[in-house]
């Protein structure tokens, strides 16, 4: 009996000791403050995953701009506010330049490509992708003309719509065709079944990957892989997208002219040929396949969602829409297409676009980073390999930089003379070494598509402006507008 009693006492003591160690884990070695984690579970029982963005913002309010939580046994640093995000990603950009683990993309892409890779592979893929995108017109008039032509095609499709309609598909098709022209040297008809199927796969994967389930799956991907769940659908969609890309690459290989590259794929294939004797080369088929999906994925959904959200906001604020159209009539008129040069003469329109991007807060959590070595940030020790979330929502709605952060107000970007006013905390594409690769293309598309639509059409909705809800769809890592229907009448 005494032996049994001693064993029980020893077990209780051991459990108490382990619990104490875990309770102190959040504060040991000078790590950032945060809620006390439980053994093995960390803070997952204390976090509402359906409202994780707000949960992480509240961490900043309670514990300061640098805080830490444990998702099971995984430490995660949360940065709130522009000043600390800039300090981490710009002043210590090299240390914070790794991409944090996202279970679904890790399984789907296996560390290849340009968005979710790290180290030398990421540096090579990013350098090559940037130079090639510029070669095919990013930031130049040659690409501007492609966007203008696509805007005309989009307008023709809008004219065919007699009844109120959901603009989601048409906007996605238009934006997708721009990136398709760079990657595939091909523009697709809006009724092309293969094209529509690929876009549907893309949108479905994007929706699931931005859901609460994706956060939960990240906690135990190996375990949950054996159970039913929407992650299986995402992985199947990525496999189908990869098959589609492989078919395009094979066609390019058969018709390649090394002296006259047609698009991104041709340039990558040429680079592969140049490095065929380099056993350690990163220019291989896997990096090609995944990089194309990365460019297509990011280049379609983010910009088309921004445009869809923009139209909803302008339906709610007809006075703002009218001011934009007045500026369009004054600067551009009705006889020619909008150009990027027009933007410099249209400060009000430019300010509204800035405010749309700020207000919709497309990616409120940012894309996770990771530290590639130990670092001290604001007196806190952050170990190598720690996942880092930069809460872009706390930056774009930072009261220090925006007077009315929760209100849609183009005045955030206008000075007293009505000129465009820059704001350093306006970083919808993030900041530092991992800033969005396609920022220049996205800015061009948003301005040209939106002004082209408002130049030709009046927007109408079956709801009164005051009844239109411009809050995002809840429970999403990526902010999407509420579903809506609109009609477009020629001005």
PDB file of C-alpha atoms in Angstrom, residues 11-126:
ATOM      1  CA  UNK A  11       2.782  10.744 -10.455  1.00  0.00           C
ATOM      2  CA  UNK A  12       0.993  13.802  -9.030  1.00  0.00           C
ATOM      3  CA  UNK A  13       4.314  15.531  -8.411  1.00  0.00           C
ATOM      4  CA  UNK A  14       5.511  14.755 -11.976  1.00  0.00           C
ATOM      5  CA  UNK A  15       2.312  16.085 -13.549  1.00  0.00           C
ATOM      6  CA  UNK A  16       2.450  19.222 -11.385  1.00  0.00           C
ATOM      7  CA  UNK A  17       6.084  19.759 -12.351  1.00  0.00           C
ATOM      8  CA  UNK A  18       5.320  19.393 -16.090  1.00  0.00           C
ATOM      9  CA  UNK A  19       2.334  21.725 -15.849  1.00  0.00           C
ATOM     10  CA  UNK A  20       4.493  24.303 -14.046  1.00  0.00           C
ATOM     11  CA  UNK A  21       7.134  24.075 -16.779  1.00  0.00           C
ATOM     12  CA  UNK A  22       4.491  24.658 -19.454  1.00  0.00           C
ATOM     13  CA  UNK A  23       2.900  27.490 -17.507  1.00  0.00           C
ATOM     14  CA  UNK A  24       6.258  29.233 -17.448  1.00  0.00           C
ATOM     15  CA  UNK A  25       7.117  28.459 -21.038  1.00  0.00           C
ATOM     16  CA  UNK A  26       5.626  31.672 -22.423  1.00  0.00           C
ATOM     17  CA  UNK A  27       7.883  33.779 -20.192  1.00  0.00           C
ATOM     18  CA  UNK A  28      11.129  31.833 -20.257  1.00  0.00           C
ATOM     19  CA  UNK A  29      14.269  33.113 -21.934  1.00  0.00           C
ATOM     20  CA  UNK A  30      12.752  36.583 -22.363  1.00  0.00           C
ATOM     21  CA  UNK A  31      10.229  35.505 -25.008  1.00  0.00           C
ATOM     22  CA  UNK A  32       7.316  37.860 -25.791  1.00  0.00           C
ATOM     23  CA  UNK A  33       4.375  37.992 -23.367  1.00  0.00           C
ATOM     24  CA  UNK A  34       1.102  36.214 -23.973  1.00  0.00           C
ATOM     25  CA  UNK A  35      -1.565  34.020 -22.382  1.00  0.00           C
ATOM     26  CA  UNK A  36      -0.230  31.104 -20.362  1.00  0.00           C
ATOM     27  CA  UNK A  37      -0.176  27.915 -22.459  1.00  0.00           C
ATOM     28  CA  UNK A  38      -1.493  24.563 -21.291  1.00  0.00           C
ATOM     29  CA  UNK A  39       0.627  21.408 -21.513  1.00  0.00           C
ATOM     30  CA  UNK A  40       0.661  20.013 -25.059  1.00  0.00           C
ATOM     31  CA  UNK A  41      -2.396  22.062 -26.086  1.00  0.00           C
ATOM     32  CA  UNK A  42      -0.775  25.465 -25.766  1.00  0.00           C
ATOM     33  CA  UNK A  43      -3.390  28.224 -26.123  1.00  0.00           C
ATOM     34  CA  UNK A  44      -5.718  26.520 -28.598  1.00  0.00           C
ATOM     35  CA  UNK A  45      -8.567  26.235 -26.060  1.00  0.00           C
ATOM     36  CA  UNK A  46      -8.302  29.956 -25.375  1.00  0.00           C
ATOM     37  CA  UNK A  47      -8.496  31.041 -29.024  1.00  0.00           C
ATOM     38  CA  UNK A  48     -11.690  31.406 -31.039  1.00  0.00           C
ATOM     39  CA  UNK A  49     -10.528  30.110 -34.421  1.00  0.00           C
ATOM     40  CA  UNK A  50     -13.702  31.407 -36.055  1.00  0.00           C
ATOM     41  CA  UNK A  51     -12.577  34.907 -35.149  1.00  0.00           C
ATOM     42  CA  UNK A  52      -8.830  34.456 -35.093  1.00  0.00           C
ATOM     43  CA  UNK A  53      -8.024  37.823 -36.679  1.00  0.00           C
ATOM     44  CA  UNK A  54      -9.795  39.697 -33.890  1.00  0.00           C
ATOM     45  CA  UNK A  55      -8.222  37.352 -31.339  1.00  0.00           C
ATOM     46  CA  UNK A  56      -4.718  38.215 -32.551  1.00  0.00           C
ATOM     47  CA  UNK A  57      -5.499  41.939 -32.635  1.00  0.00           C
ATOM     48  CA  UNK A  58      -6.742  41.723 -29.042  1.00  0.00           C
ATOM     49  CA  UNK A  59      -3.426  40.134 -28.084  1.00  0.00           C
ATOM     50  CA  UNK A  60      -1.799  43.389 -29.139  1.00  0.00           C
ATOM     51  CA  UNK A  61      -4.195  45.384 -26.980  1.00  0.00           C
ATOM     52  CA  UNK A  62      -3.565  43.168 -23.952  1.00  0.00           C
ATOM     53  CA  UNK A  63       0.110  42.277 -24.221  1.00  0.00           C
ATOM     54  CA  UNK A  64       1.612  44.917 -26.507  1.00  0.00           C
ATOM     55  CA  UNK A  65       2.775  45.088 -30.141  1.00  0.00           C
ATOM     56  CA  UNK A  66       4.938  41.947 -29.777  1.00  0.00           C
ATOM     57  CA  UNK A  67       3.123  39.001 -28.224  1.00  0.00           C
ATOM     58  CA  UNK A  68       3.291  35.213 -28.351  1.00  0.00           C
ATOM     59  CA  UNK A  69       0.803  32.354 -28.382  1.00  0.00           C
ATOM     60  CA  UNK A  70       1.255  28.604 -28.631  1.00  0.00           C
ATOM     61  CA  UNK A  71      -0.835  26.765 -31.210  1.00  0.00           C
ATOM     62  CA  UNK A  72      -0.445  23.352 -29.587  1.00  0.00           C
ATOM     63  CA  UNK A  73       3.347  23.158 -29.162  1.00  0.00           C
ATOM     64  CA  UNK A  74       4.068  25.647 -31.956  1.00  0.00           C
ATOM     65  CA  UNK A  75       5.158  29.133 -30.798  1.00  0.00           C
ATOM     66  CA  UNK A  76       3.715  31.988 -32.847  1.00  0.00           C
ATOM     67  CA  UNK A  77       4.761  35.632 -32.531  1.00  0.00           C
ATOM     68  CA  UNK A  78       2.038  38.188 -33.325  1.00  0.00           C
ATOM     69  CA  UNK A  79       2.992  41.720 -34.429  1.00  0.00           C
ATOM     70  CA  UNK A  80       0.425  44.514 -34.109  1.00  0.00           C
ATOM     71  CA  UNK A  81       0.819  48.049 -35.482  1.00  0.00           C
ATOM     72  CA  UNK A  82       2.796  49.610 -38.316  1.00  0.00           C
ATOM     73  CA  UNK A  83       5.873  50.589 -36.296  1.00  0.00           C
ATOM     74  CA  UNK A  84       6.715  47.085 -35.104  1.00  0.00           C
ATOM     75  CA  UNK A  85       5.901  45.451 -38.463  1.00  0.00           C
ATOM     76  CA  UNK A  86       8.260  47.883 -40.192  1.00  0.00           C
ATOM     77  CA  UNK A  87      10.931  47.287 -37.539  1.00  0.00           C
ATOM     78  CA  UNK A  88      10.746  43.529 -38.048  1.00  0.00           C
ATOM     79  CA  UNK A  89      10.313  43.264 -41.820  1.00  0.00           C
ATOM     80  CA  UNK A  90      12.442  46.218 -42.933  1.00  0.00           C
ATOM     81  CA  UNK A  91      15.057  46.887 -40.261  1.00  0.00           C
ATOM     82  CA  UNK A  92      15.520  43.156 -39.604  1.00  0.00           C
ATOM     83  CA  UNK A  93      14.295  42.031 -43.018  1.00  0.00           C
ATOM     84  CA  UNK A  94      16.890  39.296 -43.560  1.00  0.00           C
ATOM     85  CA  UNK A  95      16.019  37.511 -40.313  1.00  0.00           C
ATOM     86  CA  UNK A  96      12.239  37.674 -40.894  1.00  0.00           C
ATOM     87  CA  UNK A  97      12.386  36.804 -44.601  1.00  0.00           C
ATOM     88  CA  UNK A  98      11.495  33.104 -44.349  1.00  0.00           C
ATOM     89  CA  UNK A  99       7.943  31.989 -45.085  1.00  0.00           C
ATOM     90  CA  UNK A 100       6.061  30.474 -42.162  1.00  0.00           C
ATOM     91  CA  UNK A 101       4.608  26.999 -42.492  1.00  0.00           C
ATOM     92  CA  UNK A 102       1.079  26.663 -43.859  1.00  0.00           C
ATOM     93  CA  UNK A 103       0.147  23.005 -43.709  1.00  0.00           C
ATOM     94  CA  UNK A 104      -2.081  22.840 -46.805  1.00  0.00           C
ATOM     95  CA  UNK A 105       0.373  24.670 -49.070  1.00  0.00           C
ATOM     96  CA  UNK A 106       3.332  22.756 -47.618  1.00  0.00           C
ATOM     97  CA  UNK A 107       1.665  19.465 -48.548  1.00  0.00           C
ATOM     98  CA  UNK A 108       0.456  20.705 -51.945  1.00  0.00           C
ATOM     99  CA  UNK A 109       3.607  22.536 -53.082  1.00  0.00           C
ATOM    100  CA  UNK A 110       6.308  20.736 -51.030  1.00  0.00           C
ATOM    101  CA  UNK A 111       8.364  23.902 -50.642  1.00  0.00           C
ATOM    102  CA  UNK A 112       8.669  24.616 -54.374  1.00  0.00           C
ATOM    103  CA  UNK A 113       7.716  27.768 -56.238  1.00  0.00           C
ATOM    104  CA  UNK A 114       8.102  31.454 -55.425  1.00  0.00           C
ATOM    105  CA  UNK A 115       5.521  32.164 -52.709  1.00  0.00           C
ATOM    106  CA  UNK A 116       6.025  29.401 -50.130  1.00  0.00           C
ATOM    107  CA  UNK A 117       9.691  28.514 -50.632  1.00  0.00           C
ATOM    108  CA  UNK A 118      12.649  29.621 -48.525  1.00  0.00           C
ATOM    109  CA  UNK A 119      16.402  30.106 -48.654  1.00  0.00           C
ATOM    110  CA  UNK A 120      18.305  30.160 -51.904  1.00  0.00           C
ATOM    111  CA  UNK A 121      15.411  28.566 -53.804  1.00  0.00           C
ATOM    112  CA  UNK A 122      13.128  31.467 -52.879  1.00  0.00           C
ATOM    113  CA  UNK A 123      15.774  34.061 -53.740  1.00  0.00           C
ATOM    114  CA  UNK A 124      16.380  32.540 -57.183  1.00  0.00           C
ATOM    115  CA  UNK A 125      12.693  32.072 -57.984  1.00  0.00           C
ATOM    116  CA  UNK A 126      11.781  35.594 -56.864  1.00  0.00           C
TER     117      UNK A 126
END
